[in-house]
XYZ file of C-alpha atoms in Angstrom:
162
model
C 60.730 -26.802 39.275
C 61.023 -22.764 39.253
C 59.765 -20.637 36.722
C 62.871 -20.673 34.408
C 62.756 -24.134 34.187
C 58.931 -23.302 33.495
C 59.803 -21.187 30.310
C 62.160 -23.080 29.198
C 60.012 -25.814 28.308
C 57.310 -24.031 27.433
C 59.696 -22.226 25.126
C 60.520 -25.554 23.291
C 57.616 -27.022 23.320
C 56.213 -23.566 21.400
C 60.021 -23.706 19.301
C 58.994 -27.679 18.627
C 55.586 -27.324 17.176
C 56.474 -24.564 15.315
C 58.582 -26.204 13.687
C 56.349 -28.598 12.309
C 53.930 -26.328 11.396
C 56.873 -25.282 9.767
C 57.601 -28.592 7.837
C 53.809 -28.873 6.920
C 52.525 -25.373 5.855
C 55.084 -25.769 3.037
C 55.184 -29.717 2.436
C 50.985 -29.193 2.154
C 52.572 -26.142 -0.163
C 54.814 -28.244 -2.039
C 51.650 -30.345 -2.360
C 49.657 -27.276 -3.340
C 51.961 -25.992 -6.050
C 52.332 -29.396 -7.841
C 48.804 -30.081 -7.493
C 48.805 -26.530 -9.176
C 51.226 -27.003 -12.295
C 49.452 -29.758 -13.011
C 45.990 -28.524 -13.171
C 47.593 -25.796 -15.561
C 49.552 -28.283 -17.797
C 46.066 -30.017 -17.891
C 44.324 -27.457 -18.900
C 46.949 -26.214 -21.436
C 46.931 -29.000 -23.127
C 42.822 -29.518 -23.406
C 41.012 -27.098 -25.050
C 36.924 -26.844 -25.776
C 37.809 -27.322 -29.529
C 40.600 -29.015 -31.046
C 40.300 -26.880 -33.981
C 40.413 -23.905 -32.798
C 43.443 -22.392 -30.380
C 42.608 -21.225 -26.518
C 43.609 -17.275 -27.996
C 41.260 -17.177 -31.031
C 38.238 -17.788 -28.847
C 39.267 -15.579 -26.026
C 39.907 -12.637 -28.615
C 36.406 -12.997 -30.533
C 34.631 -12.108 -27.839
C 36.790 -9.762 -26.196
C 36.756 -8.513 -30.118
C 32.629 -7.969 -30.016
C 33.675 -6.626 -25.880
C 35.912 -3.987 -28.043
C 32.996 -3.367 -30.616
C 30.216 -2.849 -28.515
C 33.016 -0.381 -26.166
C 32.922 1.752 -30.090
C 29.530 1.629 -31.045
C 28.440 2.563 -27.618
C 31.408 5.402 -27.284
C 30.589 6.884 -31.261
C 26.349 7.425 -30.189
C 26.384 7.728 -27.385
C 23.976 6.025 -24.725
C 20.226 7.119 -25.803
C 20.917 7.348 -29.732
C 22.350 3.239 -28.849
C 19.455 2.334 -26.898
C 16.999 3.905 -29.369
C 18.994 2.413 -31.955
C 18.314 -0.946 -30.307
C 15.259 -1.186 -29.720
C 14.378 -0.009 -33.233
C 16.117 -3.319 -34.740
C 13.988 -4.822 -32.256
C 10.990 -3.417 -33.327
C 12.095 -3.899 -37.657
C 12.767 -7.392 -36.886
C 9.473 -7.585 -34.848
C 8.520 -6.078 -37.991
C 9.795 -8.292 -40.605
C 8.469 -11.802 -39.148
C 5.209 -10.953 -38.779
C 4.433 -8.891 -42.420
C 6.036 -12.682 -43.234
C 3.189 -14.279 -41.303
C 0.864 -11.564 -42.266
C 1.592 -11.916 -46.210
C 0.472 -15.751 -45.493
C -2.508 -14.785 -44.354
C -3.545 -13.096 -47.099
C -2.223 -15.264 -50.267
C 1.122 -12.683 -50.939
C 3.841 -15.523 -49.653
C 5.621 -16.474 -52.913
C 3.862 -20.221 -52.539
C 0.730 -19.108 -52.635
C -1.367 -20.761 -54.765
C -3.442 -19.596 -57.246
C -2.105 -16.537 -56.780
C -2.847 -13.076 -55.742
C -3.844 -10.545 -59.053
C -4.486 -7.443 -60.022
C -7.480 -5.473 -57.807
C -7.364 -8.447 -55.381
C -3.079 -8.324 -55.169
C -3.398 -4.285 -54.941
C -6.139 -4.662 -51.892
C -4.069 -7.350 -50.450
C -1.192 -5.446 -50.420
C -3.086 -1.963 -49.013
C -4.150 -4.229 -46.193
C -1.024 -5.371 -45.369
C 0.548 -2.290 -45.255
C -1.873 -0.482 -42.853
C -1.643 -3.495 -41.028
C 2.107 -3.541 -40.155
C 1.447 0.112 -40.406
C -0.368 -0.309 -36.985
C 1.273 -2.652 -35.513
C 4.243 -0.381 -35.792
C 2.339 2.024 -33.310
C 1.149 -0.814 -31.052
C 4.979 -1.002 -30.255
C 5.567 1.525 -30.202
C 3.142 3.213 -27.972
C 4.116 -0.299 -26.016
C 7.913 0.973 -25.690
C 7.184 4.288 -24.835
C 5.009 3.503 -21.987
C 7.637 0.371 -20.977
C 10.341 4.218 -20.039
C 7.445 5.775 -18.714
C 6.484 2.536 -15.697
C 10.385 2.624 -16.102
C 10.488 6.248 -15.017
C 8.092 6.332 -12.746
C 9.843 3.681 -10.901
C 13.147 4.677 -11.285
C 11.705 8.362 -9.350
C 9.822 5.659 -6.902
C 12.686 4.911 -5.988
C 14.793 7.194 -5.247
C 11.609 8.725 -3.703
C 11.568 5.810 -1.261
C 14.913 5.845 -0.447
C 15.509 9.331 0.782
C 12.416 8.566 2.670
C 14.213 5.508 4.308
């Protein structure tokens, strides 16, 4: 056997292997494509909520994202963050107010209802307690922001060292 014969034999083996590989990969691709189309068809027919089309579900979340982006763009990051924190504080104050009204006897279902000077004193006490609670929340928020700033500065410093 000569070198040319060996080269021809190896060439034929590679050629046959390449042909088989191409056939196998094309059949694998076609089976993948078939499965893909089956899954696509199944998912387009199946909906999480049969009363609501899938396009509406995504458009609602898209609308919420767009609203957030517009709000953030018009207010700016700092104002948006401050408004967000103020909304959280107001919500906490409303919850605390409802709790305190019940404890002080100012709620509508209190029996017997407070009248006269007792009611005025309870309202004054309620206002003072809510004012103190608001101050505590603001102090906590400011302290948290200060800690975050210090941590950020510390992390920046440490990154420069390393």
